[in-house]
Amino acid sequence: MIQLFYKISIFSLSMLCSCFVLGQSGTDSIQAQPVDSYYLEDQFYVGVGYNVLLNSPDALDQRNLSYNLQLGFIKDIPLNKRRNFGLGVGLGYAANSYYSNMGVTEDGDVRAYQILDDENFNRSKLETHAIEFPLEVRWRTSTATEYRFWRIYAGAKLGYVFSGRSKLVTDEGNVSFSNDDIDALQYGLMLNFGYNTWNIHAYYSLNPLLKERASIAGESIDLRVLRVGLTFYIL
């Protein structure tokens, strides 16, 4: 009787151990996640920045906060097996404001530019809204399982300004109109670099903000834009 009980106990313990091992293996197989060997990174972006006007007339001074807001989608195109080097081709939107002491008035199709005295105005700005097409060469330290990494993305950006306006605010009222002197085609070089969430964005325009016909006292206003800010990538 004792021997029979002993054999039954051994058999039951063996079955219990087998069930535990099988159950643990099943749990491990559920918990194990396959590595995505075709992962993509940094496909959506938002950014804020400050616009600096370069090559401006001597008497032109920037005022207030000349800001930049941008957002968009960039298709990540890895070119190597590790997928940390490749290209990025995108589509985005950007809003830019350029505050200064330069005033613009319009008479029919003719626009006149002048440097304003401080007592004659409160705010004066150029404002643009553009569709942008960024092209990047991308390098990063990412892997399929590492989501915190360094990145350096360099390239060019082409922008189409679908809305460009001048606005002047004085004590007597506001004057705002669509300014056709703002060049509809804007292009330049850009660089994004940083770690994880925080990435510095820099952009330098290769063509003037205004068309050649825009002038002050017969001198062409050859404004160039240097933009510095932060870019945040999502997914």
N, CA and C of each residue as an Amber inpcrd file, in Angstrom:
protein
   705
   0.8250000  -1.2030000   0.0000000   0.0000000   0.0000000   0.0000000
   0.8660000   1.2620000   0.0000000   1.8690000   1.2200000   0.8500000
   2.7780000   2.3660000   0.9280000   3.5120000   2.5570000  -0.3880000
   3.9420000   1.4250000  -0.9900000   4.6530000   1.5240000  -2.2670000
   3.7530000   2.1010000  -3.3620000   2.4650000   1.6900000  -3.3690000
   1.5260000   2.2090000  -4.3600000   1.3300000   3.7210000  -4.1850000
   1.1890000   4.1420000  -2.9270000   1.0360000   5.5740000  -2.6450000
   2.2720000   6.3500000  -3.0920000   3.4380000   5.7420000  -2.8510000
   4.6990000   6.3810000  -3.2380000   4.7780000   6.5490000  -4.7550000
   4.3900000   5.4890000  -5.5090000   4.4280000   5.5610000  -6.9680000
   3.4450000   6.6070000  -7.4980000   2.2420000   6.6620000  -6.9050000
   1.2460000   7.6560000  -7.3360000   1.7440000   9.0710000  -7.0690000
   2.4160000   9.2750000  -5.9290000   2.9310000  10.6040000  -5.5760000
   4.0080000  11.0500000  -6.5520000   4.9250000  10.0970000  -6.8650000
   5.9860000  10.4190000  -7.8140000   5.4030000  10.7710000  -9.1810000
   4.3990000   9.9850000  -9.6110000   3.7760000  10.2280000 -10.9120000
   3.0660000  11.5880000 -10.9390000   2.3710000  11.9190000  -9.8790000
   1.6530000  13.1990000  -9.8070000   2.6190000  14.3750000  -9.8100000
   3.7310000  14.2470000  -9.0610000   4.7230000  15.3080000  -9.0180000
   5.3650000  15.5150000 -10.3820000   5.6180000  14.4020000 -11.0810000
   6.2090000  14.4980000 -12.4170000   5.2690000  15.2050000 -13.3840000
   3.9820000  14.8610000 -13.3140000   3.0030000  15.5040000 -14.1840000
   2.8820000  16.9940000 -13.8790000   2.9320000  17.3570000 -12.5860000
   2.8360000  18.7570000 -12.1890000   4.0190000  19.5630000 -12.7150000
   5.2170000  18.9730000 -12.5900000   6.4120000  19.6530000 -13.0990000
   6.3430000  19.8370000 -14.6120000   5.8450000  18.8100000 -15.3000000
   5.7370000  18.8940000 -16.7550000   4.7730000  19.9940000 -17.1700000
   3.6410000  20.0750000 -16.4650000   2.6590000  21.1170000 -16.7780000
   3.2270000  22.5050000 -16.5210000   4.0160000  22.6460000 -15.4290000
   4.6140000  23.9440000 -15.1030000   5.6020000  24.3800000 -16.1810000
   6.4440000  23.4130000 -16.6460000   7.4290000  23.7200000 -17.6800000
   6.7430000  24.1080000 -18.9800000   5.6980000  23.3570000 -19.3570000
   4.9750000  23.6730000 -20.5820000   4.2810000  25.0230000 -20.4850000
   3.7190000  25.2800000 -19.3240000   3.0510000  26.5640000 -19.1180000
   4.0260000  27.7170000 -19.1700000   5.2100000  27.5260000 -18.5590000
   6.2210000  28.5800000 -18.5830000   6.7100000  28.8360000 -19.9960000
   6.8860000  27.7560000 -20.7670000   7.3250000  27.9100000 -22.1550000
   6.2900000  28.6690000 -22.9680000   5.0030000  28.3510000 -22.7060000
   3.9390000  29.0570000 -23.4020000   3.9260000  30.5240000 -23.0590000
   4.1620000  30.8330000 -21.7620000   4.1930000  32.2310000 -21.3390000
   5.3390000  32.9750000 -21.9890000   6.5190000  32.3090000 -22.0430000
   7.6850000  32.9380000 -22.6570000   7.4410000  33.2240000 -24.1320000
   6.7620000  32.2780000 -24.7980000   6.5220000  32.4810000 -26.2180000
   5.5510000  33.6180000 -26.4570000   4.6140000  33.8320000 -25.4880000
   3.6740000  34.9350000 -25.6180000   4.3730000  36.2560000 -25.3700000
   5.2680000  36.2920000 -24.3460000   5.9350000  37.5240000 -23.9770000
   6.9960000  37.9460000 -24.9920000   7.6200000  36.9840000 -25.6430000
   8.6840000  37.3100000 -26.5890000   8.1100000  38.0480000 -27.7950000
   8.6420000  39.1740000 -28.0970000   8.1790000  39.9750000 -29.2160000
   9.1890000  39.8820000 -30.3620000   8.7110000  39.6420000 -31.5580000
   9.6370000  39.5780000 -32.6900000  10.2660000  40.9370000 -32.9610000
  11.5290000  40.9350000 -33.3520000  12.2340000  42.1690000 -33.6820000
  11.8300000  42.6140000 -35.0870000  11.4230000  43.8700000 -35.2060000
  11.0150000  44.4200000 -36.4970000  12.2580000  44.8070000 -37.2920000
  12.6190000  43.9710000 -38.2410000  13.8230000  44.2270000 -39.0330000
  13.5740000  45.2490000 -40.1370000  12.3450000  45.7480000 -40.2380000
  12.0040000  46.7450000 -41.2480000  11.4630000  48.0200000 -40.5960000
  12.0110000  48.3460000 -39.4290000  11.5070000  49.4930000 -38.6810000
  11.8350000  50.8060000 -39.3850000  11.0050000  51.8020000 -39.1180000
  11.1870000  53.1610000 -39.6250000  11.1890000  54.1250000 -38.4510000
  11.8000000  55.2880000 -38.6310000  11.8900000  56.2710000 -37.5470000
  11.5880000  57.6770000 -38.0630000  11.1950000  58.5400000 -37.1180000
  11.1400000  59.9960000 -37.3330000  10.3540000  60.3800000 -38.5850000
   9.1090000  59.9390000 -38.6490000   8.3180000  60.2080000 -39.8500000
   7.3910000  61.4160000 -39.7160000   7.0470000  61.8090000 -38.4870000
   6.2450000  63.0090000 -38.2770000   7.0690000  64.0060000 -37.4590000
   6.9420000  65.2920000 -37.7780000   7.7310000  66.2990000 -37.0680000
   6.8990000  67.5490000 -36.8090000   7.2340000  68.2330000 -35.7270000
   6.7200000  69.5750000 -35.4330000   7.9110000  70.3980000 -34.9720000
   7.8710000  71.6950000 -35.2120000   9.0100000  72.5230000 -34.8390000
   8.6250000  73.9640000 -34.5860000   9.4480000  74.6210000 -33.7950000
   9.3150000  76.0580000 -33.5320000  10.6930000  76.6800000 -33.7210000
  10.7120000  77.9430000 -34.1370000  12.0020000  78.5740000 -34.3680000
  11.9180000  80.0860000 -34.3760000  13.0910000  80.7020000 -34.4790000
  13.2160000  82.1620000 -34.5430000  13.8580000  82.5340000 -35.8640000
  13.2510000  83.4950000 -36.5550000  13.7450000  83.9440000 -37.8560000
  14.6490000  85.1590000 -37.7070000  15.8620000  85.0530000 -38.2210000
  16.8090000  86.1650000 -38.2340000  16.9270000  86.6660000 -39.6700000
  16.7370000  87.9650000 -39.8640000  16.8630000  88.5680000 -41.1880000
  18.3050000  89.0000000 -41.4180000  18.9220000  88.4430000 -42.4420000
  20.3060000  88.7600000 -42.7880000  20.3540000  89.6230000 -44.0420000
  21.4940000  90.2680000 -44.2230000  21.7350000  91.0840000 -45.4130000
  20.6960000  92.1970000 -45.5600000  20.2560000  92.7340000 -44.4430000
  19.2130000  93.7610000 -44.4580000  19.8240000  95.1560000 -44.6000000
  19.0390000  96.1490000 -45.0300000  19.5300000  97.5350000 -45.0600000
  19.9980000  97.9710000 -43.6770000  20.9320000  98.9080000 -43.6420000
  21.5610000  99.3070000 -42.3780000  20.5560000  99.7790000 -41.3350000
  19.5310000 100.4800000 -41.7580000  18.5850000 101.0670000 -40.8060000
  17.4780000 100.1070000 -40.3940000  17.4450000  98.9110000 -40.9720000
  16.3800000  97.9610000 -40.6460000  16.7240000  97.2080000 -39.3650000
  15.8080000  97.2300000 -38.4130000  15.9740000  96.5170000 -37.1480000
  14.8120000  95.5540000 -36.9550000  15.1320000  94.3690000 -36.4570000
  14.0650000  93.4290000 -36.1320000  13.4260000  93.7900000 -34.8020000
  12.1200000  93.5340000 -34.7120000  11.3560000  93.8350000 -33.5070000
  10.5160000  92.6240000 -33.1240000  10.0590000  92.6220000 -31.8610000
   9.1620000  91.5770000 -31.3810000   9.7680000  90.1840000 -31.6140000
   8.9210000  89.1810000 -31.7570000   9.3840000  87.8040000 -31.9170000
   9.0660000  87.3270000 -33.3290000  10.0800000  87.2510000 -34.1600000
   9.9050000  86.7630000 -35.5320000   9.9440000  85.2350000 -35.5070000
   8.7760000  84.6220000 -35.4750000   8.6850000  83.1940000 -35.1630000
   8.4690000  82.3280000 -36.4000000   8.7480000  81.0450000 -36.2030000
   8.4800000  80.0090000 -37.2000000   7.7440000  78.8610000 -36.5310000
   6.7140000  78.3630000 -37.1870000   6.0010000  77.1570000 -36.7690000
   5.9520000  76.2150000 -37.9630000   6.2690000  74.9380000 -37.7410000
   6.2680000  73.9930000 -38.8490000   5.8200000  72.6160000 -38.3790000
   5.2580000  71.8530000 -39.2900000   4.8620000  70.4710000 -39.0230000
   4.7550000  69.7470000 -40.3540000   4.8670000  68.4110000 -40.2970000
   4.7710000  67.6670000 -41.5370000   5.0960000  66.1950000 -41.3850000
   5.1750000  65.5370000 -42.5230000   5.4670000  64.1060000 -42.6130000
   6.6750000  63.9100000 -43.5150000   7.5960000  63.0420000 -43.0870000
   8.7680000  62.6940000 -43.8920000   8.8280000  61.1750000 -44.0380000
   8.8500000  60.6960000 -45.2590000   8.9760000  59.2710000 -45.5250000
  10.4100000  58.8350000 -45.2660000  10.5880000  57.9350000 -44.3120000
  11.9140000  57.4160000 -43.9660000  12.2860000  56.3120000 -44.9550000
  13.4370000  56.4570000 -45.6280000  13.8780000  55.4940000 -46.6450000
  15.2620000  54.9780000 -46.2650000  15.3640000  53.9300000 -45.4300000
  16.6760000  53.3840000 -45.0520000  17.3920000  52.7840000 -46.2650000
  18.7220000  52.9240000 -46.2730000  19.5220000  52.4290000 -47.3910000
  20.4960000  51.3340000 -46.9900000  20.5950000  51.0160000 -45.6990000
  21.5020000  49.9460000 -45.2740000  20.7480000  48.9240000 -44.4240000
  21.4060000  47.8050000 -44.1320000  20.7520000  46.7090000 -43.4220000
  20.3560000  47.1000000 -42.0080000  21.1890000  47.8630000 -41.3340000
  20.8660000  48.3090000 -39.9740000  19.7510000  49.3490000 -39.9610000
  19.5040000  49.9750000 -41.0930000  18.4250000  50.9510000 -41.2750000
  18.6510000  52.2340000 -40.4810000  19.9070000  52.5800000 -40.2680000
  20.2180000  53.8300000 -39.5630000  20.8240000  54.8820000 -40.4960000
  20.8890000  54.5890000 -41.7790000  21.3640000  55.5530000 -42.7730000
  20.4300000  55.5040000 -43.9720000  20.0450000  56.6790000 -44.4590000
  19.1430000  56.6840000 -45.6000000  18.7290000  58.0810000 -46.0010000
  17.5700000  58.1490000 -46.6200000  17.0180000  59.4060000 -47.1120000
  15.6750000  59.6800000 -46.4530000  15.2710000  60.9270000 -46.5150000
  13.9430000  61.3160000 -46.0620000  13.3450000  62.2920000 -47.0570000
  12.1290000  62.0090000 -47.5120000  11.4190000  62.8760000 -48.4530000
  10.0720000  63.2120000 -47.8410000   9.7370000  64.5060000 -47.7750000
   8.5570000  64.8580000 -47.0130000   7.6800000  65.9340000 -47.6090000
   6.6170000  66.2100000 -46.8490000   5.6400000  67.2420000 -47.1770000
   5.2150000  67.9040000 -45.8760000   5.2500000  69.2400000 -45.8410000
   4.9250000  69.9210000 -44.5970000   4.3000000  71.2850000 -44.8110000
   4.0030000  71.9260000 -43.6910000   3.4210000  73.2730000 -43.6760000
   4.2340000  74.1360000 -42.7250000   4.4130000  75.4130000 -43.0870000
   5.1630000  76.3270000 -42.2270000   4.5180000  77.7050000 -42.2340000
   4.4800000  78.3210000 -41.0580000   4.0400000  79.7090000 -40.9040000
   5.2100000  80.5150000 -40.3620000   5.4830000  81.6640000 -40.9770000
   6.5990000  82.5100000 -40.5640000   6.1580000  83.9630000 -40.4490000
   6.6510000  84.6260000 -39.4110000   6.4320000  86.0560000 -39.2350000
   7.7820000  86.7460000 -39.0820000   7.9160000  87.9010000 -39.7220000
   9.1520000  88.6800000 -39.6860000   8.8000000  90.1070000 -39.2470000
   9.0600000  90.4180000 -37.9870000   8.7620000  91.7430000 -37.4350000
   9.9880000  92.6500000 -37.5770000   9.7530000  93.8870000 -37.9840000
  10.8530000  94.8470000 -38.1230000  10.2830000  96.2630000 -38.1200000
  11.1690000  97.2280000 -38.3220000  10.7420000  98.6280000 -38.4300000
  10.5790000  99.0570000 -39.8860000  10.4280000  98.0770000 -40.7730000
  10.1920000  98.3680000 -42.1850000   8.6940000  98.3530000 -42.4670000
   8.1860000  99.4630000 -42.9770000   6.7760000  99.5560000 -43.3170000
   6.5520000  99.4270000 -44.8080000   5.3830000  98.8970000 -45.1690000
   5.0320000  98.7130000 -46.5770000   3.6520000  99.3230000 -46.8120000
   3.5410000 100.1300000 -47.8490000   2.2510000 100.6620000 -48.2740000
   1.9930000 100.2340000 -49.7130000   0.7170000 100.1920000 -50.0720000
   0.3370000  99.7090000 -51.4030000  -0.5570000 100.7290000 -52.0940000
  -0.2360000 100.9920000 -53.3480000  -1.0480000 101.8700000 -54.1850000
  -1.2620000 101.1620000 -55.5190000  -2.3940000 100.4840000 -55.6430000
  -2.6370000  99.6630000 -56.8240000  -1.7070000  98.4600000 -56.8320000
  -0.9170000  98.3330000 -57.8950000   0.0490000  97.2340000 -58.0030000
   1.4420000  97.6350000 -57.5390000   1.5700000  98.8420000 -57.0030000
   2.8820000  99.3460000 -56.5870000   2.9620000  99.3520000 -55.0670000
   4.0740000  98.8150000 -54.5490000   4.3000000  98.7900000 -53.1070000
   5.5490000  99.6070000 -52.7870000   5.4320000 100.4290000 -51.7480000
   6.5440000 101.2910000 -51.3350000   7.0350000 100.8570000 -49.9600000
   8.3630000 100.8030000 -49.8060000   8.9930000 100.3570000 -48.5580000
   9.7510000 101.5270000 -47.9360000   9.6730000 101.6170000 -46.6150000
  10.3930000 102.6760000 -45.9110000  10.7130000 102.2290000 -44.4920000
  11.7400000 102.8420000 -43.9240000  12.0910000 102.6050000 -42.5260000
  11.2800000 103.5720000 -41.6700000  10.5610000 103.0250000 -40.7020000
   9.6350000 103.8170000 -39.8980000  10.2950000 104.3210000 -38.6190000
   9.9010000 105.5100000 -38.2060000  10.2960000 106.0130000 -36.8900000
   9.4620000 105.3170000 -35.8180000  10.0500000 105.1310000 -34.6460000
   9.3760000 104.3820000 -33.5890000   8.0250000 104.9740000 -33.2110000
   7.9020000 106.2950000 -33.2450000   6.6540000 106.9260000 -32.8090000
   5.5450000 106.8160000 -33.8540000   5.8810000 106.3210000 -35.0510000
   4.8870000 106.2710000 -36.1240000   4.1900000 104.9210000 -36.2590000
   4.5900000 103.9280000 -35.4910000   3.9480000 102.6170000 -35.6300000
   4.1040000 101.8150000 -34.3390000   3.2530000 100.7940000 -34.2170000
   3.3390000  99.8610000 -33.0890000   4.0080000  98.5500000 -33.5020000
   3.5370000  97.9890000 -34.6140000   4.1240000  96.7460000 -35.1280000
   4.0670000  96.7570000 -36.6520000   5.0790000  96.1400000 -37.2470000
   5.0940000  95.9690000 -38.6970000   5.7070000  94.6060000 -39.0030000
   5.0610000  93.8530000 -39.8800000   5.5850000  92.5150000 -40.1500000
   5.2610000  92.0520000 -41.5630000   6.0860000  91.1010000 -42.0200000
   5.7940000  90.2770000 -43.1800000   5.4020000  88.9040000 -42.6590000
   4.4000000  88.2970000 -43.2850000   3.8960000  86.9970000 -42.8210000
   3.7330000  86.0650000 -44.0100000   4.2010000  84.8250000 -43.8670000
   4.0740000  83.8480000 -44.9500000   3.4990000  82.5370000 -44.4340000
   2.7530000  81.8810000 -45.3150000   2.2660000  80.5180000 -45.0900000
   2.6850000  79.7010000 -46.3080000   3.3460000  78.5740000 -46.0640000
   3.9580000  77.8450000 -47.1760000   3.7720000  76.3400000 -47.0430000
   3.7000000  75.6840000 -48.2000000   3.8110000  74.2300000 -48.2910000
   5.2780000  73.9150000 -48.5480000   5.8410000  72.9940000 -47.7630000
   7.2770000  72.7200000 -47.8570000   7.5490000  71.2760000 -48.2690000
   8.6790000  71.1080000 -48.9510000   9.1010000  69.7960000 -49.4360000
  10.5420000  69.5520000 -48.9800000  10.7330000  68.9590000 -47.8020000
  12.0930000  68.6990000 -47.3120000  12.6910000  67.4360000 -47.9350000
  13.9940000  67.4810000 -48.1640000  14.7620000  66.3200000 -48.6210000
  15.9810000  66.1950000 -47.7210000  16.1400000  65.0410000 -47.0620000
  17.1980000  64.8610000 -46.0680000  18.0640000  63.6490000 -46.3730000
  19.3420000  63.7590000 -46.0190000  20.2250000  62.6050000 -45.8740000
  20.2800000  62.3160000 -44.3820000  19.9330000  61.0830000 -43.9690000
  19.7030000  60.7860000 -42.5550000  20.7140000  59.7730000 -42.0150000
  21.2780000  60.1040000 -40.8530000  22.1280000  59.1660000 -40.1120000
  21.7350000  59.2200000 -38.6470000  21.6550000  58.0540000 -38.0020000
  21.2730000  57.9850000 -36.5930000  21.8760000  56.7380000 -35.9620000
  21.8440000  56.6780000 -34.6410000  22.3990000  55.5300000 -33.9140000
  21.3080000  54.5590000 -33.4890000  20.1830000  54.5730000 -34.1400000
  19.0390000  53.7480000 -33.7430000  19.2440000  52.2800000 -34.0970000
  18.4810000  51.4190000 -33.4130000  18.3390000  50.0040000 -33.7560000
  16.8510000  49.6820000 -33.7210000  16.5150000  48.4250000 -34.0090000
  15.1060000  48.0270000 -34.0060000  14.4900000  48.0730000 -32.6180000
  15.3270000  48.0510000 -31.5710000  14.8110000  48.0420000 -30.1980000
  15.2330000  49.2630000 -29.3870000  16.0360000  50.1490000 -29.9600000
  16.5290000  51.3190000 -29.2370000  15.8020000  52.5680000 -29.7290000
  15.0600000  53.2000000 -28.8180000  14.2380000  54.3460000 -29.1950000
  14.8320000  55.6810000 -28.7440000  15.9390000  55.6530000 -28.0530000
  16.6610000  56.8670000 -27.6840000  17.9880000  56.8450000 -28.4370000
  18.1870000  57.7970000 -29.3190000  19.3790000  57.7460000 -30.1570000
  19.7450000  59.1420000 -30.6470000  20.9970000  59.2570000 -31.0970000
  21.4770000  60.4810000 -31.7270000  21.0770000  60.4790000 -33.1970000
  20.8670000  61.6610000 -33.7390000  20.5300000  61.7880000 -35.1560000
  21.1970000  63.0330000 -35.7520000  21.5770000  62.9180000 -37.0050000
  22.0390000  64.0530000 -37.8030000  21.3520000  63.9440000 -39.1570000
  20.4900000  64.8900000 -39.4450000  19.7650000  64.9200000 -40.7120000
  20.1080000  66.2340000 -41.4270000  20.6950000  66.1350000 -42.5920000
  21.0840000  67.3250000 -43.3570000  20.4620000  67.2580000 -44.7420000
  20.1350000  68.4250000 -45.2850000  19.5430000  68.4190000 -46.6100000
  19.1000000  69.7870000 -47.0610000  18.0440000  69.8040000 -47.8640000
  17.5120000  71.0380000 -48.4330000  15.9990000  71.0450000 -48.2940000
  15.4550000  72.2440000 -48.4130000  14.0070000  72.3930000 -48.2950000
  13.5160000  73.3800000 -49.3500000  12.4730000  72.9720000 -50.0600000
  11.8170000  73.8240000 -51.0440000  10.4460000  74.2030000 -50.5140000
  10.1310000  75.4930000 -50.5580000   8.8440000  75.9450000 -50.0550000
   8.0810000  76.7490000 -51.0900000   6.7620000  76.5190000 -51.1300000
   5.8880000  77.3160000 -51.9890000   4.9940000  78.1780000 -51.1060000
   5.1710000  79.4960000 -51.1670000   4.3990000  80.4290000 -50.3470000
   3.0460000  80.6610000 -51.0180000   1.9800000  80.1210000 -50.4170000
   0.6500000  80.3060000 -50.9860000  -0.0670000  81.5210000 -50.3950000
   0.5030000  82.0910000 -49.3420000  -0.0610000  83.3060000 -48.7610000
   1.0640000  84.1390000 -48.1650000   1.2380000  85.3590000 -48.6840000
   2.2380000  86.2820000 -48.1580000   1.6070000  87.6450000 -47.9370000
   1.7300000  88.1710000 -46.7230000   1.0360000  89.4090000 -46.3860000
   1.9690000  90.3850000 -45.6740000   1.6290000  91.6630000 -45.8060000
   2.2520000  92.7250000 -45.0180000   1.2020000  93.2860000 -44.0740000
   1.6430000  93.6070000 -42.8550000   0.7070000  94.1540000 -41.8730000
   1.3970000  95.2620000 -41.0880000   0.6990000  96.3900000 -40.9660000
   1.2080000  97.5370000 -40.2210000   0.1640000  97.9540000 -39.1940000
   0.5880000  98.0400000 -37.9310000  -0.3010000  98.4300000 -36.8370000
   0.1620000  99.7770000 -36.2950000  -0.7340000 100.7720000 -36.3370000
  -0.4510000 102.1070000 -35.8000000  -1.5710000 102.5070000 -34.8460000
  -1.4120000 103.6460000 -34.2180000  -2.4640000 104.1470000 -33.3300000
  -3.7370000 104.4890000 -34.0990000  -3.6030000 104.8040000 -35.3720000
  -4.7620000 105.1600000 -36.1900000  -5.5150000 103.9390000 -36.7030000
  -4.8750000 102.7630000 -36.6970000  -5.5370000 101.5640000 -37.1990000
  -4.5480000 100.5830000 -37.7970000  -5.0880000  99.5670000 -38.4630000
  -4.2800000  98.5070000 -39.0520000  -4.3930000  98.5370000 -40.5760000
  -3.2830000  98.2380000 -41.2280000  -3.2620000  98.0970000 -42.6800000
  -2.6790000  96.7240000 -42.9970000  -3.4410000  95.9050000 -43.7310000
  -2.9950000  94.5510000 -44.0640000  -3.3860000  94.2400000 -45.5040000
  -2.4600000  93.6620000 -46.2550000  -2.7560000  93.3290000 -47.6480000
  -1.8300000  92.2120000 -48.1170000  -2.2660000  91.5350000 -49.1720000
  -1.4540000  90.4860000 -49.7900000  -0.2980000  91.1310000 -50.5410000
   0.9260000  90.7120000 -50.2090000   2.1210000  91.3390000 -50.7730000
   2.7350000  90.4290000 -51.8390000   2.5590000  90.8150000 -53.1000000
   3.0850000  90.0080000 -54.2000000   4.5920000  90.1400000 -54.3650000
   5.2190000  91.0320000 -53.6060000   6.6800000  91.1390000 -53.6590000
   7.3710000  90.0000000 -52.9100000   6.6320000  89.2970000 -52.0650000
   7.2040000  88.1350000 -51.3730000   7.3680000  87.0080000 -52.3830000
   8.5760000  86.5250000 -52.5350000   8.8560000  85.4820000 -53.5270000
   8.1060000  84.2090000 -53.1580000   7.3200000  83.6900000 -54.0990000
   6.5150000  82.4990000 -53.8260000   7.3620000  81.2380000 -53.6970000
   8.5480000  81.2450000 -54.2840000   9.4280000  80.0760000 -54.2300000
  10.5750000  80.3600000 -53.2720000  10.6290000  79.6120000 -52.1840000
  11.6820000  79.7670000 -51.1820000  12.4380000  78.4430000 -51.0560000
  13.7610000  78.5120000 -51.0440000  14.5480000  77.2850000 -50.9070000
  15.8260000  77.5840000 -50.1340000  16.3390000  76.5290000 -49.4690000
  17.5450000  76.7140000 -48.6770000  18.0740000  75.4070000 -48.1280000
  19.1370000  75.5150000 -47.3410000  19.7860000  74.3620000 -46.7250000
  19.3320000  74.2330000 -45.2770000  19.2590000  73.0020000 -44.7810000
  18.8080000  72.8030000 -43.4050000  19.6010000  71.6870000 -42.7360000
  19.5640000  71.7150000 -41.4000000  20.2480000  70.7200000 -40.5840000
  19.4290000  70.4820000 -39.3230000  19.2020000  69.2160000 -38.9950000
  18.5630000  68.8260000 -37.7440000  19.4870000  67.8490000 -37.0250000
  19.8410000  68.1600000 -35.7860000  20.6690000  67.2240000 -35.0370000
  20.3120000  67.2900000 -33.5570000  20.4530000  66.1290000 -32.8910000
  20.1320000  66.0980000 -31.4720000  20.0150000  64.6800000 -30.9660000
  19.4940000  64.5580000 -29.7500000  19.3570000  63.2600000 -29.0920000
  17.9480000  63.1260000 -28.5480000  17.3190000  62.0000000 -28.8490000
  15.9980000  61.6750000 -28.3350000  14.9910000  62.7730000 -28.6930000
  14.4080000  63.4180000 -27.6880000  13.3540000  64.3990000 -27.9400000
  13.8860000  65.7220000 -28.4650000  15.0430000  66.1580000 -27.9710000
  15.5370000  67.5100000 -28.2390000  16.4610000  67.5280000 -29.4540000
  16.0430000  68.2840000 -30.4710000  16.8070000  68.3750000 -31.7070000
  16.8580000  69.8220000 -32.1860000  18.0570000  70.2950000 -32.4690000
  18.2420000  71.6580000 -32.9570000  17.9980000  71.6950000 -34.4660000
  17.2470000  72.6800000 -34.8860000  16.9430000  72.8730000 -36.3090000
  17.5810000  74.1700000 -36.7930000  18.2440000  74.1210000 -37.9330000
  18.8300000  75.3170000 -38.5410000  18.5110000  75.3130000 -40.0350000
  18.1920000  76.4990000 -40.5410000  17.8520000  76.6520000 -41.9630000
  18.4250000  77.9700000 -42.4600000  19.0010000  77.9540000 -43.6590000
  19.5170000  79.1770000 -44.2870000  18.9660000  79.2660000 -45.7050000
  18.2930000  80.3680000 -46.0070000  17.6890000  80.5320000 -47.3310000
  18.7540000  80.8780000 -48.3690000  18.6230000  80.2840000 -49.5320000
  19.5520000  80.5340000 -50.6310000  19.0330000  81.5950000 -51.5970000
  17.7870000  81.9950000 -51.4500000  17.2470000  83.0660000 -52.2850000
  16.5950000  84.1230000 -51.4050000  16.4380000  85.3460000 -51.9030000
  15.8890000  86.4250000 -51.0790000  14.4300000  86.1800000 -50.7070000
  14.0410000  86.7530000 -49.5850000  12.6460000  86.6750000 -49.1520000
  11.7440000  87.4840000 -50.0780000  12.2410000  88.6290000 -50.5500000
  11.4740000  89.5120000 -51.4270000  12.0370000  89.4920000 -52.8450000
  11.1720000  89.7820000 -53.7980000  11.6080000  89.8600000 -55.1890000
  12.5230000  91.0650000 -55.3970000  13.2460000  91.0440000 -56.5000000
  14.2620000  92.0710000 -56.7560000  13.6660000  93.4670000 -56.8600000
  12.4150000  93.5660000 -57.2640000  11.7930000  94.8800000 -57.4430000
  11.5200000  95.5980000 -56.1250000  11.5070000  94.8780000 -55.0020000
  11.2980000  95.5120000 -53.6990000  12.5520000  96.2860000 -53.3130000
  12.3880000  97.5840000 -53.0070000  13.5610000  98.4150000 -52.7330000
  13.2230000  99.5350000 -51.7630000  14.2670000 100.0430000 -51.1080000
  14.1780000 101.2260000 -50.2560000  15.1610000 102.2540000 -50.7990000
  14.6420000 103.4190000 -51.1900000  15.4770000 104.4950000 -51.7450000
  16.3450000 103.9900000 -52.8960000  15.7510000 103.1550000 -53.7470000
  16.4630000 102.6510000 -54.9100000  17.3710000 101.4680000 -54.6430000
  17.5060000 101.0540000 -53.3830000  18.3620000  99.9160000 -53.0270000
  17.5150000  98.6620000 -52.8480000  17.8650000  97.6060000 -53.5760000
  17.1220000  96.3550000 -53.4940000  17.1860000  95.7780000 -52.0800000
  16.0600000  95.2530000 -51.6110000  15.9860000  94.6820000 -50.2570000
  16.2880000  93.1910000 -50.3560000  17.5450000  92.8460000 -50.2520000
  18.0030000  91.4660000 -50.4760000  18.0120000  90.6770000 -49.1590000
  16.8440000  90.5430000 -48.5400000  16.7680000  89.8710000 -47.2420000
  16.9490000  88.3620000 -47.3790000  17.8000000  87.7890000 -46.5380000
  17.9450000  86.3380000 -46.4250000  17.5210000  85.9200000 -45.0190000
  17.0910000  84.6780000 -44.8900000  16.5570000  84.1980000 -43.6130000
  17.4730000  83.1330000 -43.0230000  17.8570000  83.3300000 -41.7710000
  18.5160000  82.3000000 -40.9740000  17.5370000  81.9020000 -39.8800000
  17.1990000  80.6300000 -39.8250000  16.2000000  80.1440000 -38.8710000
  16.8510000  79.1530000 -37.9090000  16.6570000  79.3730000 -36.6210000
  17.1950000  78.4820000 -35.5900000  16.0670000  78.1320000 -34.6290000
  15.9460000  76.8450000 -34.3030000  14.8730000  76.4420000 -33.4040000
  14.9980000  75.0040000 -32.9680000  13.8700000  74.4170000 -32.5970000
  13.8020000  73.0400000 -32.1240000  12.8330000  72.2420000 -32.9880000
  13.2010000  70.9950000 -33.2620000  12.3390000  70.0710000 -33.9930000
  12.0850000  68.8450000 -33.1280000  10.8370000  68.3960000 -33.1100000
  10.4460000  67.2200000 -32.3370000   9.9000000  66.1750000 -33.3050000
  10.4490000  64.9530000 -33.2150000  10.0360000  63.8720000 -34.1040000
   9.1020000  62.9110000 -33.3880000   8.1220000  62.3920000 -34.1340000
   7.1400000  61.4570000 -33.6050000   7.1040000  60.2480000 -34.5270000
   7.0900000  59.0510000 -33.9270000   7.0090000  57.8030000 -34.6880000
   8.1360000  57.6980000 -35.6970000
